[in-house]
Structure formats: structure tokens, C-alpha cells
GROMACS .gro file of C-alpha atoms in nm:
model
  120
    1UNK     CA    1   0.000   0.000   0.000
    2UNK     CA    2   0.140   0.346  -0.110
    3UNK     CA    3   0.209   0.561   0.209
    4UNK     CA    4   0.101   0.908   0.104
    5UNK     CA    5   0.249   1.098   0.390
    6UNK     CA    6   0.580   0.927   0.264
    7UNK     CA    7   0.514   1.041  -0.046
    8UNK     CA    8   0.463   1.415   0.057
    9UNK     CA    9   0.746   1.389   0.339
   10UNK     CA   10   0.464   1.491   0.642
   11UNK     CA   11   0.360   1.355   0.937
   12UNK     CA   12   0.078   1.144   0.986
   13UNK     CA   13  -0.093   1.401   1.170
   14UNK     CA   14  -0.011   1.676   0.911
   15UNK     CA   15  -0.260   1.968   0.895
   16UNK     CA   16  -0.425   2.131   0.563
   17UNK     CA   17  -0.179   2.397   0.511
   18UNK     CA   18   0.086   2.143   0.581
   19UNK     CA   19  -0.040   1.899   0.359
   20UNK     CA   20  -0.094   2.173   0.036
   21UNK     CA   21   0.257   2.335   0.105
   22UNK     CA   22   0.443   1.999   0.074
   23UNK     CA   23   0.224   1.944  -0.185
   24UNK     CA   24   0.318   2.211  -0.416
   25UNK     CA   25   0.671   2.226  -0.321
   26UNK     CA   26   0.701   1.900  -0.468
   27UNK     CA   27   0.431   1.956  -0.723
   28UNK     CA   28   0.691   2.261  -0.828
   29UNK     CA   29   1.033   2.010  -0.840
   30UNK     CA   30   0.851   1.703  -0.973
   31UNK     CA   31   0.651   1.934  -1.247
   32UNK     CA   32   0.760   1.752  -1.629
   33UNK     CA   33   0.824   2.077  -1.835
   34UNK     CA   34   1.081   2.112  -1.586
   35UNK     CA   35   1.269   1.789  -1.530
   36UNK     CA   36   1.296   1.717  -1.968
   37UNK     CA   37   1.647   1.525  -1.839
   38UNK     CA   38   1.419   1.298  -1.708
   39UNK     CA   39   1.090   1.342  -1.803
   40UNK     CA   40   0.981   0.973  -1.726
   41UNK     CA   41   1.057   0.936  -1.379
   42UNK     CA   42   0.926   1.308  -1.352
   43UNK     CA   43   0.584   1.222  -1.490
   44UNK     CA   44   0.587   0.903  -1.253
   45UNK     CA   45   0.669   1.140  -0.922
   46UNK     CA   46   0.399   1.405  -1.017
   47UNK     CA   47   0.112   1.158  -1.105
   48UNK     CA   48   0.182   1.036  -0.718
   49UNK     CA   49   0.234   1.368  -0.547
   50UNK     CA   50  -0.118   1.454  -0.712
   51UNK     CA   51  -0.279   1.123  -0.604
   52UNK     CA   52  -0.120   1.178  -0.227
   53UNK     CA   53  -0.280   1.546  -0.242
   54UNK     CA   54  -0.614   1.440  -0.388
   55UNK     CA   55  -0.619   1.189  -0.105
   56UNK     CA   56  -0.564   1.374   0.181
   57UNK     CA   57  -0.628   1.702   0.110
   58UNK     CA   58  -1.005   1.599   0.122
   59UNK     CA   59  -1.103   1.541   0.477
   60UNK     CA   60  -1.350   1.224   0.381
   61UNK     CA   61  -1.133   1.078   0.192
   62UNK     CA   62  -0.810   1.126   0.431
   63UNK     CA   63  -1.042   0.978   0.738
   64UNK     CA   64  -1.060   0.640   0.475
   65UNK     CA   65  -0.696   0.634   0.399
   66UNK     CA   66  -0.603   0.699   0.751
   67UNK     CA   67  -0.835   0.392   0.823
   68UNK     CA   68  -0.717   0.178   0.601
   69UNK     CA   69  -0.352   0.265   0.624
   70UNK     CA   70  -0.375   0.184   1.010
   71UNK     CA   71  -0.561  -0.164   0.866
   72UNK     CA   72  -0.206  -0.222   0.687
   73UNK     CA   73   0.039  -0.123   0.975
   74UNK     CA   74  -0.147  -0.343   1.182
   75UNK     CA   75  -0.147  -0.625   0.947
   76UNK     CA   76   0.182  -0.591   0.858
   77UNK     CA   77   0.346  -0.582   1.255
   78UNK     CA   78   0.117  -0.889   1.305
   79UNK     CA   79   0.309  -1.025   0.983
   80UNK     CA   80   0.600  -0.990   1.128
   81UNK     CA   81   0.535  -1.085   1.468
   82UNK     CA   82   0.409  -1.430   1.329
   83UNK     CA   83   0.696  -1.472   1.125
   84UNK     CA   84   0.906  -1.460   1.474
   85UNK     CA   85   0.760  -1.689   1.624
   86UNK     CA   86   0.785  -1.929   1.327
   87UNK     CA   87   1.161  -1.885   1.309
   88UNK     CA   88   1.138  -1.967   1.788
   89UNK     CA   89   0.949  -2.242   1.692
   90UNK     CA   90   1.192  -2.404   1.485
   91UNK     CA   91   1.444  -2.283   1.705
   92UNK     CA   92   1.308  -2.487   1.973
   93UNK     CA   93   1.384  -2.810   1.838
   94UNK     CA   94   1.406  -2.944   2.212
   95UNK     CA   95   1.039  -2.884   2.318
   96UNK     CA   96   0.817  -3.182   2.387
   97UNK     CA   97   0.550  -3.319   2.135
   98UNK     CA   98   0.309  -3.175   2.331
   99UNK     CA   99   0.471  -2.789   2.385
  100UNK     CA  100   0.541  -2.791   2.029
  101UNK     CA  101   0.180  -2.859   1.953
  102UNK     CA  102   0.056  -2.603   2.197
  103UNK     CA  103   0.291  -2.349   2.060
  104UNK     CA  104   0.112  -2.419   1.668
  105UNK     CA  105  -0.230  -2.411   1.766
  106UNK     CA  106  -0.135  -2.047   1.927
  107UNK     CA  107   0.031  -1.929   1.579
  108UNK     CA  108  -0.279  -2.061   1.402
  109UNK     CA  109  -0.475  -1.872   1.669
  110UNK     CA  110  -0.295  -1.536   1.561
  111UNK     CA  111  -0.306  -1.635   1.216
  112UNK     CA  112  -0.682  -1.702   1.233
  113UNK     CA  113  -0.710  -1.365   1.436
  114UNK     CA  114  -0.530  -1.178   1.160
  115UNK     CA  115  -0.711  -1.318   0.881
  116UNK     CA  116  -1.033  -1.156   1.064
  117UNK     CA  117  -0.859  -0.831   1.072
  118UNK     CA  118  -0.754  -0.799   0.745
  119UNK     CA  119  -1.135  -0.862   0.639
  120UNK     CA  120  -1.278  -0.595   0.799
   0.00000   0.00000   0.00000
């Protein structure tokens, strides 16, 4: 998922004015008839400073992103955090049969749980 704030270099809790003046200082440097050296990479960098802008410069629309790009961060930390537990669980060759089998049916648990979340 693109991170528009990234894409604007603001903070997530960027204001209006904050959010248009990043906008159109890198509207102004990213701008084609101005980069013809590399008018390519130029066109790609202003088509996704507009689409950042047009996202959260409109309050409805921000209040989606914002919702959906928390959706992602979460998904993504519970990614990871699954992943490392994989990676103890084959370190811990020297558990019994039955801790090992306790330990999967947690990380199916969390995998179940995360599933659910990435649903809604």
C-alpha cells in the first residue's frame, strides 16, 4: 500500500496547510516541463504527489486512507510478529511433542485472528 504521507514527506498528523505546502513544493520540483532530463521518472513522481494530495487534502477521503492505512500497519506488525515466532518455533527443536503442539495451535490462533482483521 502506497504511504502518502511518505510520499509528501509529512507527518501522519499533518494539517491542511501542511499537507498543500508539501504538496506544491514538490508539485513545483517534480513538475515535467521542468525535469525534460528525465521526463519519465518526472511524470511518474507528479502523477503520485497529485494522487497523495487528492487523497488527503479531502477530509473524507483522508479519514478512509487513515483507516485503512492503520488496517495495513497493523497487518503488517502482526506479519512480522508471526513470522518470529515461526523462526522460535523451529528454534526450539528441544520442546516436547506436546509444547510444540501447543505453541502451533497459538500461531494458528494469531493467524486465524489476523485473517479476521484484514477482512474488515
Amino acid at each position: 500500500m502506497k504511504n502518502h504521507y511518505i510520499t509528501l514527506g509529512i507527518e501522519r498528523n499533518a494539517q491542511q496547510p501542511q499537507i498543500k505546502e508539501a504538496y506544491h513544493k514538490l508539485a513545483l520540483k517534480w513538475h515535467p516541463d521542468k525535469n525534460t532530463n528525465c521526463r519519465a521518472q518526472a511524470i511518474t513522481q507528479f502523477q503520485e504527489i497529485n494522487e497523495a494530495y487528492n487523497t488527503l487534502s479531502q477530509s473524507e477521503s483522508k479519514k478512509k486512507y487513515d483507516h485503512k492505512l492503520e488496517k495495513h500497519d497493523h497487518s503488517q506488525k502482526l506479519k512480522y510478529f508471526l513470522e518470529k515466532i515461526e523462526e522460535m518455533n523451529e528454534e526450539f527443536t528441544y520442546l516436547s511433542k506436546d509444547d510444540q503442539d501447543t505453541l502451533n495451535k497459538f500461531i494458528n490462533r494469531i493467524n486465524n485472528q489476523s485473517k479476521r482483521i484484514r477482512k474488515h
